[in-house]
XYZ file of C-alpha atoms in Angstrom:
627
model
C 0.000 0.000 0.000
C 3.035 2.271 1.144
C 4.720 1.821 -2.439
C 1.331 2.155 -4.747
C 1.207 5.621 -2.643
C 4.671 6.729 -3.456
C 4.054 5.814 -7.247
C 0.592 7.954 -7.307
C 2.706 10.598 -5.772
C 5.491 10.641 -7.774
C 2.818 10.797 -10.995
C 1.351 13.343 -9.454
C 4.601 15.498 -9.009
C 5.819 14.969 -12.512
C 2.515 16.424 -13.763
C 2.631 19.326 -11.528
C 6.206 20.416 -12.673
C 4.818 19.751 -16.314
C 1.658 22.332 -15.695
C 4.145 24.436 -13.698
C 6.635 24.637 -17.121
C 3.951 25.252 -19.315
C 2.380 27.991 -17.173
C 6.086 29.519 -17.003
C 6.470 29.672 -21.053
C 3.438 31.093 -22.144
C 3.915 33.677 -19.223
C 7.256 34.211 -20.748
C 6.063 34.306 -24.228
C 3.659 37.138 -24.034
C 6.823 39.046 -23.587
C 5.144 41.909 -21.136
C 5.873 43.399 -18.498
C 3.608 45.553 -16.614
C 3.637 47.933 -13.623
C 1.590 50.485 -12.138
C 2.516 53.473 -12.058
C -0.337 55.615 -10.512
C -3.624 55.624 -12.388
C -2.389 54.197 -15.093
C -0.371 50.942 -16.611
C 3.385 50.772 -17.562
C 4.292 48.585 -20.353
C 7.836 48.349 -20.988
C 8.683 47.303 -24.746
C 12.266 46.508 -26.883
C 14.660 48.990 -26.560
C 15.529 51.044 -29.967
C 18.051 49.892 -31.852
C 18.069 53.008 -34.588
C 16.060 50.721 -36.894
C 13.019 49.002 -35.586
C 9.648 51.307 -36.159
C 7.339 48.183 -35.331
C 6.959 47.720 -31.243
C 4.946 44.830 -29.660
C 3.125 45.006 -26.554
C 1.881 42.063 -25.878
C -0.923 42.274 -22.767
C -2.424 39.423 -21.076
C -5.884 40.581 -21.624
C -8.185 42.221 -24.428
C -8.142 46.314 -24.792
C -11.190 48.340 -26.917
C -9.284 49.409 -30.103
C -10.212 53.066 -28.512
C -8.091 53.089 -25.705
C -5.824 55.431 -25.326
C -2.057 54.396 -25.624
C 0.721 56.969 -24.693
C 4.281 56.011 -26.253
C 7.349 57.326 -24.672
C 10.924 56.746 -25.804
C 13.632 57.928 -23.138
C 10.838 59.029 -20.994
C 10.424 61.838 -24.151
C 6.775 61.285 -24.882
C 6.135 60.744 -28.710
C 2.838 62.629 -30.519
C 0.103 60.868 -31.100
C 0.182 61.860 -34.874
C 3.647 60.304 -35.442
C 3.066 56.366 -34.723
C -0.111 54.244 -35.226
C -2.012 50.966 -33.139
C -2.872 48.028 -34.759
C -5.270 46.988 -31.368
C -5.677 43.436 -33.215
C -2.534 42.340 -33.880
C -1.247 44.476 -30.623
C 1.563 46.907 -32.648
C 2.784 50.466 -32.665
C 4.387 51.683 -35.459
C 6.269 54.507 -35.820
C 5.407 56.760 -39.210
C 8.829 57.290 -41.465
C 8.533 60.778 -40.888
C 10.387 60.524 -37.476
C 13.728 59.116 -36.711
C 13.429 55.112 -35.510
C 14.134 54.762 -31.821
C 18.172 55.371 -31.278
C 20.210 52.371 -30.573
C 19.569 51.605 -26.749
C 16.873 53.881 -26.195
C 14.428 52.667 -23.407
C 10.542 52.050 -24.968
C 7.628 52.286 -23.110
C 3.820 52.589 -23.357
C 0.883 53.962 -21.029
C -2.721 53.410 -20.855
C -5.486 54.337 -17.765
C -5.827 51.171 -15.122
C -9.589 50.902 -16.421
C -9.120 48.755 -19.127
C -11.700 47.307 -21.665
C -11.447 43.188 -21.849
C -13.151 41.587 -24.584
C -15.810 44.126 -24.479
C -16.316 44.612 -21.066
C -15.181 47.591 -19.017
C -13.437 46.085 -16.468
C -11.135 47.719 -13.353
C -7.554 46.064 -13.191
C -7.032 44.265 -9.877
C -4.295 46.599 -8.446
C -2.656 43.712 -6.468
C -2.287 41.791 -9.478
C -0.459 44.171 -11.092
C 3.556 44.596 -9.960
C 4.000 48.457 -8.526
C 6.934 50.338 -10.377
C 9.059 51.000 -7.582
C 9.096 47.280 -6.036
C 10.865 44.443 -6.961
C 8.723 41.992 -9.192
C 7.600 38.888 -7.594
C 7.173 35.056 -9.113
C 4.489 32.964 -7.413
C 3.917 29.805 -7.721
C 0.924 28.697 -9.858
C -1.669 26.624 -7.264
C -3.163 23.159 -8.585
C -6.306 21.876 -7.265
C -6.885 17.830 -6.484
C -9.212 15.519 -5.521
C -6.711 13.466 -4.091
C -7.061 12.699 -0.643
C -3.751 11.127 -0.396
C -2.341 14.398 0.077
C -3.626 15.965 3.403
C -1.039 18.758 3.485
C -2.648 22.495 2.637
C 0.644 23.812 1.898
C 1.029 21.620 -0.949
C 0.808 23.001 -4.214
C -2.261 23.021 -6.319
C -2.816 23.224 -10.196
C -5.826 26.069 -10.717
C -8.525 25.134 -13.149
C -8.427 26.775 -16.573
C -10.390 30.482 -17.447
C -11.596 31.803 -20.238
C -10.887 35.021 -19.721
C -6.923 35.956 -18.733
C -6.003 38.083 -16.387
C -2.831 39.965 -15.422
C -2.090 37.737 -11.854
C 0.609 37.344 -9.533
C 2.179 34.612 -11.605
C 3.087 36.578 -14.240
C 6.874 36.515 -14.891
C 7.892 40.273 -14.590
C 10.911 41.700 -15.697
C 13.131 43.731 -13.779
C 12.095 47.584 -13.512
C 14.251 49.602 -16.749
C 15.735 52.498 -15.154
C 15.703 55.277 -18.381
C 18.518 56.271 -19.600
C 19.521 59.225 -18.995
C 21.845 62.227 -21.623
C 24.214 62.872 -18.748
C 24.766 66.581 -20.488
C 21.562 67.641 -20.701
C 20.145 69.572 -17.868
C 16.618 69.867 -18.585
C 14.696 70.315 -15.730
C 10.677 69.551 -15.964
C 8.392 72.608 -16.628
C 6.551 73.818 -13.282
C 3.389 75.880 -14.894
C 2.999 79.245 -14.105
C 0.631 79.897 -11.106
C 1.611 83.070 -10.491
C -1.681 85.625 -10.131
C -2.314 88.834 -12.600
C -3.845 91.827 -11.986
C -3.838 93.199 -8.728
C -3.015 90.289 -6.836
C 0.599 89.927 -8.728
C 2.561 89.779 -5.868
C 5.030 92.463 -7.352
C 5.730 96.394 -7.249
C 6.950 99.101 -9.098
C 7.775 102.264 -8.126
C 8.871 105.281 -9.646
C 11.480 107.384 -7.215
C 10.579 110.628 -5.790
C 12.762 112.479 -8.561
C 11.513 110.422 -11.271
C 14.633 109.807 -12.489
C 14.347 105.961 -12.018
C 11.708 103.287 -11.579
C 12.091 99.949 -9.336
C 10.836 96.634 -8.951
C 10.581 93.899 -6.316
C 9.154 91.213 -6.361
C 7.282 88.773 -3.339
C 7.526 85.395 -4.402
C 10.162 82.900 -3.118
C 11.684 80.368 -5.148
C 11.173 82.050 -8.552
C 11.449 79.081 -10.909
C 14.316 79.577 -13.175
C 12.329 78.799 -16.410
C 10.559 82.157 -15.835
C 11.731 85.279 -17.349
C 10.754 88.670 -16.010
C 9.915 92.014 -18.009
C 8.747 95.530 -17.006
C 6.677 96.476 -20.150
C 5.862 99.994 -21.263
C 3.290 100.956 -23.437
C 2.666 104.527 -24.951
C -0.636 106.395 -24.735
C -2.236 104.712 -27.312
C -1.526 101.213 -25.221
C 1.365 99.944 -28.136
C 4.355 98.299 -26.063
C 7.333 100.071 -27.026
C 9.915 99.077 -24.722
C 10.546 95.629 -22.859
C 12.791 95.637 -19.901
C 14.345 91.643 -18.661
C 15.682 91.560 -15.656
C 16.506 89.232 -12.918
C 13.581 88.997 -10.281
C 15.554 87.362 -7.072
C 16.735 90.901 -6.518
C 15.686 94.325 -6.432
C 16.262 95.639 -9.228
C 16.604 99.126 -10.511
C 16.909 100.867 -14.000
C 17.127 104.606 -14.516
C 14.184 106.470 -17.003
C 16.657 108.225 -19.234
C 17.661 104.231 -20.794
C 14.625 104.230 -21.913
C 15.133 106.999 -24.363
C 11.645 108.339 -23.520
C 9.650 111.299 -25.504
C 7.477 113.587 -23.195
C 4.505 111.967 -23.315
C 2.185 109.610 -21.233
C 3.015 105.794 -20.448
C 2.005 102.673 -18.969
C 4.418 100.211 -16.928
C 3.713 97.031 -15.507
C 5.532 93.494 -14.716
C 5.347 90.285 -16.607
C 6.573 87.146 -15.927
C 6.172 84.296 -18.400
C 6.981 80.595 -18.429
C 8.308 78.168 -20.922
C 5.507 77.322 -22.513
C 4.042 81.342 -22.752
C 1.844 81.587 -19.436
C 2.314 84.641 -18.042
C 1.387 86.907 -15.010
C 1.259 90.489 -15.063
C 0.479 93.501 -12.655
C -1.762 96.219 -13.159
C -0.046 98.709 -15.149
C 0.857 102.037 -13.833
C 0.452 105.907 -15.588
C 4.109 107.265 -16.063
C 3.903 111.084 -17.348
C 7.452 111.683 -18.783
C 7.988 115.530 -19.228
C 11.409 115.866 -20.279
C 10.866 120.347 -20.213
C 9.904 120.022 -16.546
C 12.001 123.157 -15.750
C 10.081 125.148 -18.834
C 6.352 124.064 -18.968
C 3.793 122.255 -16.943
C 2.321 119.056 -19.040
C -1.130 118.307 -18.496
C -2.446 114.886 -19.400
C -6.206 113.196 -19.503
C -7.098 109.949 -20.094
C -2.829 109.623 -20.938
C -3.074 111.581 -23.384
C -0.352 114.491 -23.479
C -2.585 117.999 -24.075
C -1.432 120.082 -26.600
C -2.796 123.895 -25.845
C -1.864 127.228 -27.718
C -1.430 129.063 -24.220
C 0.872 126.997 -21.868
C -1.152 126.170 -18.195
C -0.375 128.516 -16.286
C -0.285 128.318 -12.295
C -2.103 131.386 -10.587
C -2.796 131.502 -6.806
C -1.358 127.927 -6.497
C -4.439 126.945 -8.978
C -3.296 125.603 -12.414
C -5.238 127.388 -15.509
C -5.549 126.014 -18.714
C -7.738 127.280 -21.924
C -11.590 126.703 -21.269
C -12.770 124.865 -24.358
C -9.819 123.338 -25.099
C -10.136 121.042 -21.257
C -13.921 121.066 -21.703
C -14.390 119.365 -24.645
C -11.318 116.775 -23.765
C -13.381 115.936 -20.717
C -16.294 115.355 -23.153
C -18.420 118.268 -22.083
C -20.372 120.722 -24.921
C -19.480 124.230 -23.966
C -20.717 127.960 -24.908
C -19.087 131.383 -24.276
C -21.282 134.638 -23.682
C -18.644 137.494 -24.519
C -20.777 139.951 -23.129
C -21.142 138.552 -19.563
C -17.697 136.931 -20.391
C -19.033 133.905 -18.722
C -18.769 130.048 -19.617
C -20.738 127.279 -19.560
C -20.257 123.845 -19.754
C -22.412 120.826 -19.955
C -22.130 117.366 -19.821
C -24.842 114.574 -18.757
C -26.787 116.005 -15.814
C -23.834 118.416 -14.586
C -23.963 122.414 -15.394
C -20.373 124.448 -14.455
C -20.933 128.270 -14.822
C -17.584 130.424 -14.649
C -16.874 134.168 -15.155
C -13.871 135.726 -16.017
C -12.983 137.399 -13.005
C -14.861 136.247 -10.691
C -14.284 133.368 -7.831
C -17.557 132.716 -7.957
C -18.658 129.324 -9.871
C -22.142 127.188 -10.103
C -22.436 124.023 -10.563
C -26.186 123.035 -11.315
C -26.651 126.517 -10.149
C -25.072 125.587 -6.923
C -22.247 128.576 -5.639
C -18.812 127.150 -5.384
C -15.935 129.411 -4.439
C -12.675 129.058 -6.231
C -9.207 129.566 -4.894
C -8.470 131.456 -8.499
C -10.543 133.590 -10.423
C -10.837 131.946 -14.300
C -8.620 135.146 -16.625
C -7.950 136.351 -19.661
C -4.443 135.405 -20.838
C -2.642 136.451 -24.351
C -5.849 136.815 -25.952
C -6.896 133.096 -23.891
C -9.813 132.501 -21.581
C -8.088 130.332 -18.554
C -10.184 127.865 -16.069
C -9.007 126.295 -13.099
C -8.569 122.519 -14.134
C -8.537 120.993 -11.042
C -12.284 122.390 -10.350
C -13.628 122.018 -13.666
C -12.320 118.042 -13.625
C -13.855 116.958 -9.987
C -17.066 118.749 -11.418
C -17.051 116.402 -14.310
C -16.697 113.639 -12.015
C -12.653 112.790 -12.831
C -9.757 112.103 -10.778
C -7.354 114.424 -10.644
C -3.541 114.697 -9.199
C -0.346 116.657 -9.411
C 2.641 114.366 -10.419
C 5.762 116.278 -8.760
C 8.209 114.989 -10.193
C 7.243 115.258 -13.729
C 5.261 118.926 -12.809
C 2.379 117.674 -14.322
C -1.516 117.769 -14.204
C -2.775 113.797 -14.384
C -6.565 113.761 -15.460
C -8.628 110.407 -15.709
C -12.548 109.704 -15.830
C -12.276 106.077 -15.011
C -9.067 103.746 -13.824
C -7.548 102.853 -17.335
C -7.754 99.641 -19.579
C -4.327 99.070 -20.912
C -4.282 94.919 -22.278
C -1.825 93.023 -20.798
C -1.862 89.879 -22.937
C 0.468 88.477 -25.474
C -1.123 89.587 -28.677
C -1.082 93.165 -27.101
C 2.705 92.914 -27.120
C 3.978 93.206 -30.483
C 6.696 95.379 -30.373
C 6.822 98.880 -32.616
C 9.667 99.651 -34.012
C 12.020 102.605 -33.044
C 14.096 105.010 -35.103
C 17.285 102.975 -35.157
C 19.382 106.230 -36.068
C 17.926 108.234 -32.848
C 18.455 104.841 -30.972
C 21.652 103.591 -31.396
C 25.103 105.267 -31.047
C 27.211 105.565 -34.137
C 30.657 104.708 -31.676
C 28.581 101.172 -30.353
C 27.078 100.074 -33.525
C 24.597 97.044 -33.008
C 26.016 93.226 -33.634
C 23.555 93.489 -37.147
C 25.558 96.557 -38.024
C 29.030 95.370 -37.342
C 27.834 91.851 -39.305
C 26.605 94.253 -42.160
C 30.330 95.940 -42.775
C 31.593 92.420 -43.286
C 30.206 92.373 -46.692
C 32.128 93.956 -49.379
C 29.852 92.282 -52.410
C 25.911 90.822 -52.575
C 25.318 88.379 -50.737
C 22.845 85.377 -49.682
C 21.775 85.542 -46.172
C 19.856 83.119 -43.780
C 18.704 84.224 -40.518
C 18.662 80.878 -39.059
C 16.566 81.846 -35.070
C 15.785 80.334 -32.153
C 12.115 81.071 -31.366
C 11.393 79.888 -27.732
C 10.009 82.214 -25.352
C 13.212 82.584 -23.467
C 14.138 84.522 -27.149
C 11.468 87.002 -26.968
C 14.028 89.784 -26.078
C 16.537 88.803 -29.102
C 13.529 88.420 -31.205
C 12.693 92.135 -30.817
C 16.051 92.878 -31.330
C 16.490 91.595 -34.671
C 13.414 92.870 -35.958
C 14.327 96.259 -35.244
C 17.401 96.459 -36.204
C 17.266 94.710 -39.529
C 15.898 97.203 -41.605
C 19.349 99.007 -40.640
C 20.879 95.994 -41.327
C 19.566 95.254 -44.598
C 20.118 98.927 -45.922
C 23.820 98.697 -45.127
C 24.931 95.441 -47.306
C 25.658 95.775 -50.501
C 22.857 96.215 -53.026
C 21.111 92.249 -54.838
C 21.886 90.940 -51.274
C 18.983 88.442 -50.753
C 17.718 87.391 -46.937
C 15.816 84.319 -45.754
C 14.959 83.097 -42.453
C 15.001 79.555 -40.357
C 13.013 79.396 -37.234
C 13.725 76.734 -35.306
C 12.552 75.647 -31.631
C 13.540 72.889 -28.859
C 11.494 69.829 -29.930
C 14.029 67.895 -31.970
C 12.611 64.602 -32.420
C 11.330 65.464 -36.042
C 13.529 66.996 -38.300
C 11.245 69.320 -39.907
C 8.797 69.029 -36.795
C 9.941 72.278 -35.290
C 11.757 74.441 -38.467
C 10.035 76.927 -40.501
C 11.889 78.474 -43.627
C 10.841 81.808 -45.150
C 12.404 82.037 -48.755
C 14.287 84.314 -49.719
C 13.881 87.755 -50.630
C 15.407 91.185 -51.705
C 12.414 92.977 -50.269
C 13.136 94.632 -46.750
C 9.604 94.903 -46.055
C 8.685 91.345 -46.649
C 12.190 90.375 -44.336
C 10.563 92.574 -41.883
C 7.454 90.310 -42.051
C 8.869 87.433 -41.916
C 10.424 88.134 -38.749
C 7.094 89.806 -37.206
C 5.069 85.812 -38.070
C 7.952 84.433 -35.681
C 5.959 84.106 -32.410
C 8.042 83.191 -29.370
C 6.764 80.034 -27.675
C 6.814 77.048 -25.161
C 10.562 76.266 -24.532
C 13.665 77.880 -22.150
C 17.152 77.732 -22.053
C 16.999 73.937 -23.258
C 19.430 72.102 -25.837
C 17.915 73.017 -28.932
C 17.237 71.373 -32.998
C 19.551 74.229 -33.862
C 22.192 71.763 -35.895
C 19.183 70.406 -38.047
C 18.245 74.810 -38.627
C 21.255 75.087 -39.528
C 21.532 71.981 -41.986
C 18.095 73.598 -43.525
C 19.568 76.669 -44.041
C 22.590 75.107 -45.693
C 20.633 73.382 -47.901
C 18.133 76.450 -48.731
C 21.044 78.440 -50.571
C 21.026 79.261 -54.360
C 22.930 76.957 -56.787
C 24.571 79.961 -58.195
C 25.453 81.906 -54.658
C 28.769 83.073 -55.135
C 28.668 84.597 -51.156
C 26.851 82.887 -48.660
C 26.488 83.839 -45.011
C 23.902 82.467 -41.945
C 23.469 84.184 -38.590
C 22.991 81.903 -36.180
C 20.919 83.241 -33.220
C 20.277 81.129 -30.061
C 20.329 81.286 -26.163
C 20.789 77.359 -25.888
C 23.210 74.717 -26.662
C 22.276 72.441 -29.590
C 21.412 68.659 -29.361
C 24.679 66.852 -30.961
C 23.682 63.514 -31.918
C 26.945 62.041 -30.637
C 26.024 63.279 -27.078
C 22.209 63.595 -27.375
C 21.194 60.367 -28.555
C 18.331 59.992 -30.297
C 17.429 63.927 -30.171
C 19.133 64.611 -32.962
C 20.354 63.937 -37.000
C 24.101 65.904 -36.872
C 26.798 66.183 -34.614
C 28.519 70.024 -34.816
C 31.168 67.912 -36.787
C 29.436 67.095 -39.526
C 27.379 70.190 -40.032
C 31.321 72.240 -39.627
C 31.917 69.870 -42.693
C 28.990 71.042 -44.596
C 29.653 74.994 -43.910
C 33.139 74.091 -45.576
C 31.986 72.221 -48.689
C 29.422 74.582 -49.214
C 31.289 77.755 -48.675
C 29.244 79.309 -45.871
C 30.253 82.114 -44.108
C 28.916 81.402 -40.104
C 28.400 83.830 -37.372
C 27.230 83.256 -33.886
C 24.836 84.943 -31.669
C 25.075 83.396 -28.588
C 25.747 83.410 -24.333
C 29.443 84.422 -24.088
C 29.540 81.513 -21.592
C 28.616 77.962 -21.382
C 27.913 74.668 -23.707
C 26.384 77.240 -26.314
C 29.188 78.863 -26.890
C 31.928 76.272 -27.373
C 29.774 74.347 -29.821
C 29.412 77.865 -32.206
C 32.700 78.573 -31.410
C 34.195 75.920 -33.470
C 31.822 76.432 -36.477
C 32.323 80.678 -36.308
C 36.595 79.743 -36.157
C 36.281 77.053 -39.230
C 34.151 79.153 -41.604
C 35.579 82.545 -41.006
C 32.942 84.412 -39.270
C 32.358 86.321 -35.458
C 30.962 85.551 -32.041
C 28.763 87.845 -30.932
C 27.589 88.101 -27.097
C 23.561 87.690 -27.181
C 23.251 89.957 -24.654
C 24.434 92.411 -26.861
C 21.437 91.590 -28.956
C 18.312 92.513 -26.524
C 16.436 95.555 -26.056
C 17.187 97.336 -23.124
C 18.281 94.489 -21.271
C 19.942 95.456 -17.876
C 23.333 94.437 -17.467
């Protein structure tokens, strides 16, 4: 009896190892391996091998074919638009327009923990699926048995087939991928801007008591670095003419007369924007600028610099100005009676009687007594502005340090948003000093014979300054080379997994005007001071030139080092070696606008030496930037 039971056991033990096998394989086949990662499931495929555009993914249950599948390669996450999913035959290929996965690169996919399995929505047993940051387990597959010969619970039992698979604890996991990682590359993720606008910006500026010089601090802590920081000015007419960067972990100061200012009326106000063109801005402030503050008293309402034939005049510590000329800029409908020399003014519901000579004024026939008498001046009849604006219902106040009379009905709307901002452009003679000439200027005297020039940008939001820049200054630019010179642009940003993804050309032309609009359809967007697709620009650009160009030049303009595909792998097509060899075949003349420090500036500087151009300091190359 003892031996028969030994033999059934011994049967039943070399079936168990055979289920156990067989369980083990097709686990092993499917080839998955699945974590959770949050609310959603982590599938890690092959790694790239620069080739391979067809991925499997293998899952041990059924998905809807409109689930929605994330690919990432190096934790970069790929669009949507650029690979397909053949659901049936579980497959993601990646379209020909994009570069194959570089040799190495770590693959993996994403989809939400409620899954669809034939049909049915189902929710993914959590514990059945291995968390990313543990270490993968292998249980042992249980068999059930009739056989009573076997009393011991601990004893391992064979589970009954199902028709539906799931993902269980059995499953053969691999060992957690850890991505690989572009040890030069410091790109540090994007924190959105959360920063408030208005008149909760947690900022001020203030203009000092001589109004010589304006400053701002700001109250936030722990500015994120990917934020860059303007004052913004804006004319009477609300067009931004000047934008100020400066550093916001410090106070920071900047005297009026940079600015270059015309007497006039201005609005200020702080804006801070983030990589991918969020921004926060304050309220903006009225600036009168009166740059004959020693001669003549300005008077301005609704920011508007008032032009009158007879100067205001201050009598009796009360400032005059010509009747009609106040009353109808405060929208009131007046009439003079030269006999009883008296004037009237009405707007709305409100009646203002005055009388040359007299202190003695009405309003809706009310007696008011004035601190100066209204008088007749150079052939002028002269009110009393302060009275005749509070009796029209405005606001008025003396601005000391600019000596001048500031007027408004209602608080002003001045926009603060991006399409608000595009810069005008400035009189580049009155602007720039003949001794400093501008980087385009000094590039322009290079030239001795026409040439073909591309403009080859960065366009990132972290460029806005530089951006400006150029397109004021190349009107100057172009009217100094020699005459047939042609000029087209590249506009490049920081994705650089597509090769013509992220680059723009605009052809080339001898037409100033249309360079000039070329530049103005470059809108700065999401991106900072991250390696950039500049050596794929620049390949553009080379490959843009004329077949009978007998001078060819590109300005290179960026405030971030470029992705070199022999330290960026996978992010880009060139190395800086191989695009310095196609500036030499070709003939290409290459200069450098660029940080005078860094990564940036070693990779141009090897490319400006080897194809006989200059390196230029971009912060020589931004609109009043502070330095």
């Amino acid at each position: 009896m003892k031996l028969k039971r030994m033999m059934f056991l011994l049967s039943f033990l070399t079936i168990l190892v055979g289920l156990f096998t067989l369980c083990t394989e097709s686990v092993q086949a499917a080839n998955s391996t699945v974590f959770k990662d949050g609310d959603k499931l982590k599938l890690i495929l092959d790694d790239g091998n620069g080739v391979n555009r067809v991925f499997k993914f293998d899952l041990p249950f059924t998905i809807k074919p409109d689930t929605p599948i994330r690919l990432y390669s190096n934790n970069i996450e790929i669009p949507s638009g650029d690979f397909t999913i053949d659901y049936a035959n579980s497959t993601i290929t990646i379209a020909d327009s994009r570069p194959a996965p570089g040799p190495g690169s770590e693959n993996h996919i994403e989809l939400p923990i409620a899954i669809t399995m034939k049909g049915t929505v189902q929710s993914v047993d959590e514990s059945t699926v291995t968390p990313l940051a543990e270490e993968p387990k292998v249980t042992q597959p249980e068999v059930e048995t009739n056989i009573k010969e076997i009393p011991t619970p601990s004893e391992p039992k064979v589970a009954q087939p199902v028709d539906e698979p799931k993902v269980i604890e059995s499953q053969v996991t691999q060992p957690v991928v850890e991505p690989k990682v572009d040890q030069e590359v410091d790109e540090s993720p994007e924190i959105p801007l959360t920063i408030p606008s208005g008149e909760n910006f947690p900022g001020t500026f203030t203009i000092n008591s001589s109004g010589t010089s304006f400053s701002v601090r700001l109250k936030i802590k722990n500015i994120q670095p990917t934020y860059t920081s303007y004052v913004m000015v804006k004319n009477a007419d609300a067009q931004l003419i000047k934008r100020i960067q400066f550093d916001p972990e410090t106070t920071f100061s900047y005297p009026l007369s940079n600015l270059n200012l015309s007497t006039g009326g201005y609005y200020f106000y702080i804006k801070m924007i983030d990589q991918s063109g969020n921004s926060a801005a304050s309220v903006p402030q009225f600036v009168p600028i009166n740059n004959n503050k020693a001669q003549q008293v300005e008077v301005f309402i609704d920011g508007k610099l008032q032009q009158y034939e007879q100067p205001a005049t201050s009598i009796s510590g009360s400032m005059l100005v010509p009747f009609r000329a106040v009353f109808e800029a405060l929208g009131a409908k007046v009439k003079w009676d030269g006999a009883t020399k008296t004037v009237t003014a009405t707007k709305g519901n409100t009646t203002i009687k005055l009388t040359v000579g007299s202190r003695d004024a009405y309003i809706n026939g009310k007696l008011v007594r004035l601190n100066a008498a209204p008088r007749l001046i150079n052939g002028k009849v002269m009110v009393p502005i302060r009275f005749v604006s509070e009796a029209l219902g405005a606001k008025v106040k003396w601005n000391i340090a600019a000596q001048s009379v500031v007027i408004f009905h209602a608080p002003p709307q001045v926009l603060t948003t991006s399409e608000s901002e595009q810069l005008m452009e400035e009189n580049e003679d009155a602007s720039e000093s003949h001794s400093n000439p501008t980087i385009l200027k000094k590039i322009s005297t290079t030239f001795s014979k026409s040439t073909d020039i591309v403009f080859v940008i960065d366009v990132t939001s972290s460029m806005t300054g530089t951006l400006d820049y150029v397109r004021q200054k190349v009107k100057g630019f172009v009217d100094s080379v020699p005459a047939g010179s042609q000029f087209a642009v590249v506009a490049f940003r920081d994705i650089n997994l597509k090769a013509d993804k992220d680059l723009e050309f605009l052809e080339f032309t001898t037409d100033k005007n249309k360079l000039k609009g070329n530049l103005n359809m470059l809108r700065p967007s999401a991106g900072g001071d991250l390696k950039e697709s500049g050596l794929e620009a620049i390949q553009l650009a080379i490959s843009k030139f004329p077949k009978n160009s007998n001078s060819k030049t590109i300005i290179f303009i960026t405030d971030a080092p470029v992705h070199d595909k022999n330290t960026a792998l996978g992010k880009a097509r060139f190395s800086v070696d191989e695009i310095n060899e196609q500036l030499q075949k070709n003939g290409v003349i290459f200069n450098a606008i660029v940080p005078a420090n860094g990564l940036a500036n070693k990779q141009m500087k090897k490319l400006v030496e080897t194809n006989k151009g200059t390196l230029y300091d971009i912060k020589d190359a931004k609109l009043n930037l502070a330095k």
